[in-house]
Amino acid sequence: MTATLNPPSTAGATATSRRLTTAKAIVEAIGQEMETAPSVILLGEDVGAYGGIFSSTTGLLEKFGPTRVLDTPISETAFIGLATGAAVEGLRPIVELMFVDFMGVCLDQIYNHLAKIHFESGGNVSVPVVLTTAVGGGYSDGAQHSQCLWGTFAHLPGLKVVVPSNPYDAKGLMTAAIRDDNPVVYMFHKGVMGLPWMAKNRRSTGEVPAESYQVEIGRASVARRGTDVTVVTVSLSVHHALDVAEQLESDGISAEVIDLRSLVPLDRAAIRESVARTGRLVVVDEDYLSFGMSAEVIASVVEHDPRMLTRAPIRVAVPDVPIPYARELEYAVLPTRARIEAAIRGVMQG
Amino acid sequence: MTDRNDSAAPGPDVRRELYRTMVLIRSFEEAILADYHADKKPAWDIGAGLIPGEMHLSAGQEPVAAGVCAHLRADDAVTATHRPHHFALAHGVDIDRMAAEIYGRETGLGRGRGGHMHLFDPATHFSCSGIIAEGYPPALGQAFAFKHRGGDGVAVAVTGEGAANQGAFHESLNLAALWQLPVVFVVEDNDWGISVPRSASTAVPDNSVRAAAYGMPGIRVEENAVEGVYSAAGEAVERARFGGGPTLIEVHTLRLWGHFEGDAQGYRPELADVPGRDPIPAYEASLRADGVLDEDEISRIRTEAAARVERAVQFAKDSPHPDPAQAREYVFAGAS
């Protein structure tokens, strides 16, 4: 696969596009799919009248009623398993795990059932579930409500893992996820949703076509072209990397930013294509450092051809420590702009 | 406790069918038992032989599967456990493809990717899970889908008594009752959670009382007798099918053999009495005494079952092994 420029140059120019937050783009995609496909249902905690704690389902109950938009008890094992069984029978459930950190109470249904049934059945049973979940920190929510954990899901075979960074991709990837015949874990960072009650990057709002469209799952995008160094990242870190890249331009450093958009499938070709041109690689990951996405991205290059790298790669990730509560501690471990800048300058030296 | 009147009792045709189902299951389990052990001697290696891996056989628990599934249609769903063969056969899963899966062949239900704890049959809406209690939540989803589309399908969710102490069990009972889903929860109490007796795992005398906590009917069938199960299940399936919501049925059944093959059961003090509690000879005797079956019919049923199982096992053995070059297929739909 090759990367596409993101958003595609035509995306912002359609007659019907408006500026939406990522949250509203997600809701629009779900609503459009629910209108066209009666098999699509939505369930989870507080997805009804509340509209999702992170506004991922606002207005859908009013539009589609309580038979298709269902508030559940706080019983993640039961309702995620319910989604799996309903999908086996031909429905296309979207099921929300409020925070990804809560996977500990229901992981068996996710990785032993949702992820494995297609394989164990020799391809005879499909499980088209979209498991949406909020990820990420930066607002002092502590060690049990601030993790990303996409590397954990990506490690478990059978789950596609989608991590949008902006409104355009969020809508197109959601549409693609709902139409996909596989389980898709759709991980939205609270910091990219454009919530009025949380600090947000300007990129959390953007042009979104009103009509339905898909963004292919498994295809990275080049969020910014550059020639000196490749920065590979996902989610909110794309925003930070772009901020840093813009700032470094005046210092004569041209950084290319690759937004992976999904971890499974991983667009290894797009990573290699960029590194082949720049020879330098920085990976930025808000998930934990060890055994995760950052190592996988580097392996994608060095297993292919270690000579592509003219410098040792640098990883900017959460060191292997739970996310701290106190602001100064949390920001000491998150992949901040300052850490990304230091990494880019570091890989440029020598 | 069940306390049913005669009107709920099955007629002669149904009784013959219940017997036939139990005999077929037992024939199948005996064939698997023989082949499982045939080539694991003299040194025991769980991964060796014609049938590798763990093997949890259901001998002794046939009355539960036969009694429940007699009320089901092929478009009703069953989610079974790590000990799934009796429910699979009673619900009408194709015996040839089921055997082939157990023998790890390409013609198996899961093309050899699943194994005996992971049988999936879309034709009969059958599945099972090797994780204790975790087959309950997907059954809710199948029941939800039936109800959502306005159909009258029912989902039966099976666990053992050890599973009733898992969170998934309780979450599922609550949600099924809350949403009035057409589910029949079946607990097979075979007294033993591997080596731990119920008295050492469970705070209540039996699990049927737990239904009260979720506002649904709970029934304990104390005897491991197929007709008692049949009566209790008939009421529960009818309740589910006609909008009355879920029921919890616990059957006090019998694990005739070990937890898995190779289990010496040294922890089981009543071991010497177990063969005498086999439910199939007991049922056969009662059918004979009632004039429902004579010796010829019994003999014919047994012969037919043995022949059917032999054909299934032969189908499995004649089937090709999966190609190692295809070990990475079927992870994703549309990808292979």
XYZ file of C-alpha atoms in Angstrom, chain B residues 1-334:
334
model
C -36.911 -28.893 42.644
C -39.143 -29.983 39.847
C -42.617 -30.985 40.685
C -44.340 -31.652 37.443
C -47.597 -33.333 36.608
C -47.959 -36.088 34.048
C -49.166 -33.774 31.322
C -45.628 -32.415 30.976
C -44.206 -35.913 30.512
C -43.061 -36.921 27.025
C -44.933 -39.467 24.947
C -43.436 -42.699 23.582
C -42.097 -41.190 20.364
C -40.313 -38.447 22.240
C -38.988 -40.943 24.787
C -37.533 -43.111 22.044
C -35.951 -40.040 20.500
C -34.429 -38.929 23.796
C -32.936 -42.377 24.194
C -31.680 -42.435 20.619
C -29.952 -39.054 21.091
C -28.242 -40.151 24.297
C -27.042 -43.376 22.716
C -25.640 -41.534 19.719
C -23.748 -39.151 22.009
C -22.352 -41.990 24.104
C -21.307 -43.939 21.013
C -19.504 -40.883 19.743
C -17.734 -40.239 23.050
C -16.652 -43.866 23.313
C -15.184 -43.753 19.820
C -13.313 -40.552 20.581
C -12.141 -42.017 23.884
C -10.717 -45.081 22.164
C -8.936 -43.175 19.423
C -7.684 -40.522 21.827
C -5.899 -43.105 23.931
C -5.028 -45.595 21.185
C -1.743 -44.031 20.185
C -0.670 -42.283 23.378
C 0.903 -45.393 24.839
C 3.214 -46.427 26.363
C 4.461 -42.894 27.127
C 1.704 -40.403 27.694
C 2.110 -37.298 25.537
C -0.933 -35.067 25.417
C 0.151 -33.559 22.126
C 0.717 -36.851 20.347
C -1.503 -39.125 18.327
C -4.516 -39.091 16.079
C -6.398 -36.733 18.409
C -4.019 -34.352 20.209
C -4.663 -31.814 22.942
C -7.044 -31.684 25.889
C -10.129 -33.853 25.622
C -13.201 -33.163 27.778
C -15.792 -35.851 27.204
C -19.395 -35.501 28.287
C -20.313 -39.079 29.159
C -22.917 -39.065 31.919
C -24.233 -35.617 30.991
C -26.248 -36.786 27.984
C -29.620 -36.267 29.741
C -29.019 -32.519 29.910
C -28.268 -32.072 26.215
C -30.908 -34.493 25.008
C -33.609 -33.088 27.289
C -32.942 -29.456 26.418
C -32.277 -29.751 22.694
C -35.394 -31.840 22.086
C -37.267 -28.528 22.286
C -35.063 -26.627 19.872
C -35.246 -25.923 16.171
C -32.192 -25.670 13.929
C -32.634 -21.897 13.890
C -32.361 -21.713 17.683
C -28.886 -21.079 19.078
C -26.780 -23.037 21.549
C -23.541 -21.871 23.139
C -21.809 -24.729 24.912
C -18.679 -25.151 26.981
C -15.252 -26.749 26.854
C -17.224 -30.022 27.157
C -19.422 -29.505 24.119
C -19.963 -32.763 22.213
C -23.257 -33.788 23.765
C -24.917 -30.443 23.104
C -23.497 -30.254 19.583
C -24.879 -33.662 18.638
C -28.196 -33.151 20.409
C -28.655 -29.862 18.553
C -27.967 -31.486 15.217
C -24.461 -30.317 14.366
C -23.156 -32.356 11.423
C -21.447 -35.339 13.012
C -19.018 -35.892 10.133
C -17.632 -32.363 10.131
C -17.599 -32.313 13.929
C -15.531 -35.494 14.025
C -13.229 -34.110 11.352
C -12.643 -30.999 13.457
C -11.762 -33.110 16.479
C -9.305 -35.064 14.328
C -7.858 -31.758 13.109
C -8.790 -32.136 9.458
C -9.433 -29.642 6.680
C -13.021 -30.916 6.316
C -13.775 -30.038 9.945
C -16.248 -27.414 11.083
C -13.352 -25.002 11.500
C -11.001 -26.551 8.927
C -8.879 -27.813 11.825
C -8.337 -24.318 13.246
C -10.654 -24.762 16.208
C -10.432 -28.165 17.827
C -12.829 -29.898 20.173
C -13.387 -26.880 22.460
C -14.004 -24.492 19.555
C -16.794 -25.845 17.384
C -18.763 -23.356 15.282
C -21.663 -24.380 13.083
C -23.634 -21.558 11.470
C -26.200 -24.039 10.116
C -27.416 -24.842 13.628
C -26.299 -21.577 15.302
C -24.046 -23.664 17.508
C -20.839 -22.508 19.142
C -18.817 -23.266 22.216
C -16.089 -21.624 24.248
C -13.210 -23.060 26.204
C -13.397 -20.211 28.708
C -15.572 -20.819 31.747
C -18.855 -18.841 31.670
C -17.796 -16.801 28.660
C -20.204 -18.586 26.333
C -23.083 -16.867 28.085
C -22.628 -13.317 26.709
C -22.593 -14.288 23.015
C -25.824 -16.237 23.586
C -27.396 -12.984 24.761
C -26.402 -11.446 21.453
C -27.924 -14.250 19.434
C -31.126 -13.935 21.452
C -31.007 -10.171 21.012
C -30.699 -10.535 17.237
C -33.641 -12.967 17.105
C -35.835 -10.634 19.117
C -34.612 -7.483 17.346
C -35.745 -8.885 14.013
C -39.129 -9.932 15.376
C -38.438 -13.657 15.192
C -39.177 -16.265 17.838
C -35.744 -17.889 18.048
C -34.338 -18.927 21.389
C -30.739 -19.081 22.577
C -29.606 -21.728 25.042
C -26.472 -20.870 27.019
C -24.722 -23.722 28.805
C -22.137 -23.723 31.591
C -20.999 -25.966 34.377
C -21.680 -25.247 38.039
C -18.162 -23.913 38.481
C -18.961 -21.155 36.006
C -21.748 -19.811 38.185
C -19.108 -18.086 40.290
C -17.754 -16.139 37.327
C -18.653 -12.524 36.676
C -19.780 -13.286 33.137
C -22.504 -15.553 34.521
C -23.986 -12.845 36.718
C -23.619 -10.018 34.216
C -25.396 -12.155 31.652
C -28.295 -13.137 33.875
C -28.880 -9.518 34.808
C -28.755 -8.219 31.250
C -30.933 -11.016 29.864
C -33.571 -10.375 32.511
C -33.314 -6.604 32.126
C -33.886 -6.782 28.380
C -36.202 -9.831 28.597
C -34.113 -11.740 26.080
C -35.243 -15.177 24.866
C -32.511 -17.139 26.628
C -32.491 -20.388 28.547
C -29.511 -20.573 30.877
C -28.488 -24.144 31.595
C -26.079 -25.065 34.375
C -24.707 -28.587 34.298
C -23.869 -29.331 37.913
C -21.615 -32.374 37.694
C -20.424 -31.809 41.270
C -16.856 -31.067 40.240
C -15.008 -28.006 38.984
C -12.080 -30.090 37.754
C -11.070 -31.310 41.246
C -12.968 -28.887 43.477
C -16.361 -30.022 44.749
C -19.320 -27.680 44.606
C -19.334 -27.490 48.400
C -15.899 -25.874 48.277
C -16.710 -23.391 45.530
C -20.294 -22.269 45.918
C -21.910 -20.353 48.762
C -25.450 -21.442 47.973
C -26.786 -24.993 48.112
C -27.615 -24.948 44.419
C -27.367 -22.405 41.641
C -31.034 -22.260 40.719
C -31.633 -20.007 43.728
C -29.405 -17.422 42.094
C -32.126 -16.793 39.504
C -34.099 -14.925 42.155
C -31.376 -12.292 42.286
C -32.159 -11.413 38.695
C -35.921 -11.713 38.799
C -36.171 -14.799 36.634
C -37.505 -18.292 37.298
C -34.931 -20.773 38.564
C -35.343 -24.550 38.501
C -33.153 -27.303 39.919
C -33.561 -30.712 38.308
C -32.186 -32.920 41.035
C -32.130 -36.196 39.164
C -29.842 -36.816 36.225
C -32.818 -38.086 34.272
C -33.607 -36.971 30.770
C -37.346 -36.675 31.205
C -37.034 -34.321 34.146
C -34.736 -32.138 32.074
C -37.125 -32.398 29.141
C -40.036 -31.115 31.213
C -38.132 -28.250 32.789
C -36.572 -27.211 29.503
C -39.898 -27.380 27.678
C -41.372 -24.788 29.965
C -38.278 -22.571 29.789
C -37.982 -22.714 26.006
C -41.655 -21.940 25.614
C -41.347 -18.999 28.012
C -38.438 -17.617 26.028
C -40.058 -18.207 22.650
C -43.259 -16.456 23.554
C -41.770 -13.358 25.110
C -41.571 -14.414 28.740
C -37.851 -13.814 29.075
C -35.050 -15.952 30.432
C -35.022 -18.948 32.773
C -32.201 -20.554 34.731
C -32.174 -24.356 34.866
C -29.615 -26.278 36.866
C -29.396 -30.012 36.357
C -27.631 -32.168 38.900
C -25.837 -34.360 36.419
C -22.887 -36.745 36.445
C -19.369 -36.567 35.119
C -18.935 -40.244 34.347
C -15.266 -39.893 33.406
C -12.488 -37.444 34.333
C -12.418 -33.694 33.853
C -10.263 -34.405 30.845
C -8.734 -37.586 29.560
C -5.689 -38.437 31.644
C -7.340 -37.206 34.846
C -6.826 -40.008 37.404
C -9.525 -38.462 39.667
C -7.716 -39.287 42.879
C -9.596 -36.396 44.484
C -12.956 -38.122 43.941
C -13.991 -40.255 46.921
C -17.180 -41.625 45.319
C -15.374 -42.927 42.256
C -16.320 -46.551 42.787
C -20.025 -45.687 42.734
C -19.890 -43.620 39.557
C -20.412 -46.320 36.922
C -23.550 -47.477 38.719
C -25.046 -43.996 38.302
C -24.778 -44.039 34.494
C -28.048 -42.469 33.292
C -28.311 -44.364 30.013
C -28.799 -47.933 31.334
C -31.251 -46.544 33.861
C -33.312 -44.862 31.153
C -33.141 -47.907 28.963
C -34.505 -50.030 31.793
C -37.388 -47.676 32.387
C -38.295 -47.605 28.688
C -38.194 -51.373 28.617
C -40.301 -51.624 31.744
C -42.850 -49.200 30.307
C -43.038 -51.146 27.071
C -41.722 -48.239 25.020
C -38.763 -50.191 23.682
C -38.109 -53.905 23.406
C -34.785 -55.671 23.059
C -34.846 -55.593 19.276
C -35.469 -51.878 19.153
C -32.787 -51.181 21.710
C -30.374 -53.300 19.766
C -31.269 -51.545 16.527
C -30.834 -48.088 18.043
C -27.462 -49.027 19.412
C -26.332 -50.579 16.149
C -27.465 -47.593 14.133
C -25.709 -45.173 16.466
C -22.487 -47.162 16.351
C -22.632 -47.327 12.561
C -23.272 -43.600 12.250
C -20.369 -42.812 14.535
C -18.135 -45.219 12.655
C -18.945 -43.453 9.382
C -18.197 -40.076 10.967
C -14.878 -41.232 12.363
C -13.983 -42.817 9.035
C -14.866 -39.569 7.271
C -12.556 -37.751 9.638
C -9.706 -40.188 9.207
C -10.073 -40.185 5.426
C -10.052 -36.390 5.283
C -6.954 -34.410 4.381
C -4.845 -32.708 7.000
C -4.684 -28.922 6.736
C -1.847 -27.543 4.657
C 0.815 -25.903 6.861
C 1.239 -23.309 4.130
C -2.263 -22.100 5.037
C -1.625 -21.712 8.774
C -1.997 -17.938 8.557
C -5.333 -17.942 6.743
C -8.747 -17.064 8.188
C -7.470 -14.497 10.691
C -9.467 -11.865 8.822
C -12.560 -12.105 6.666
C -11.959 -11.248 3.051
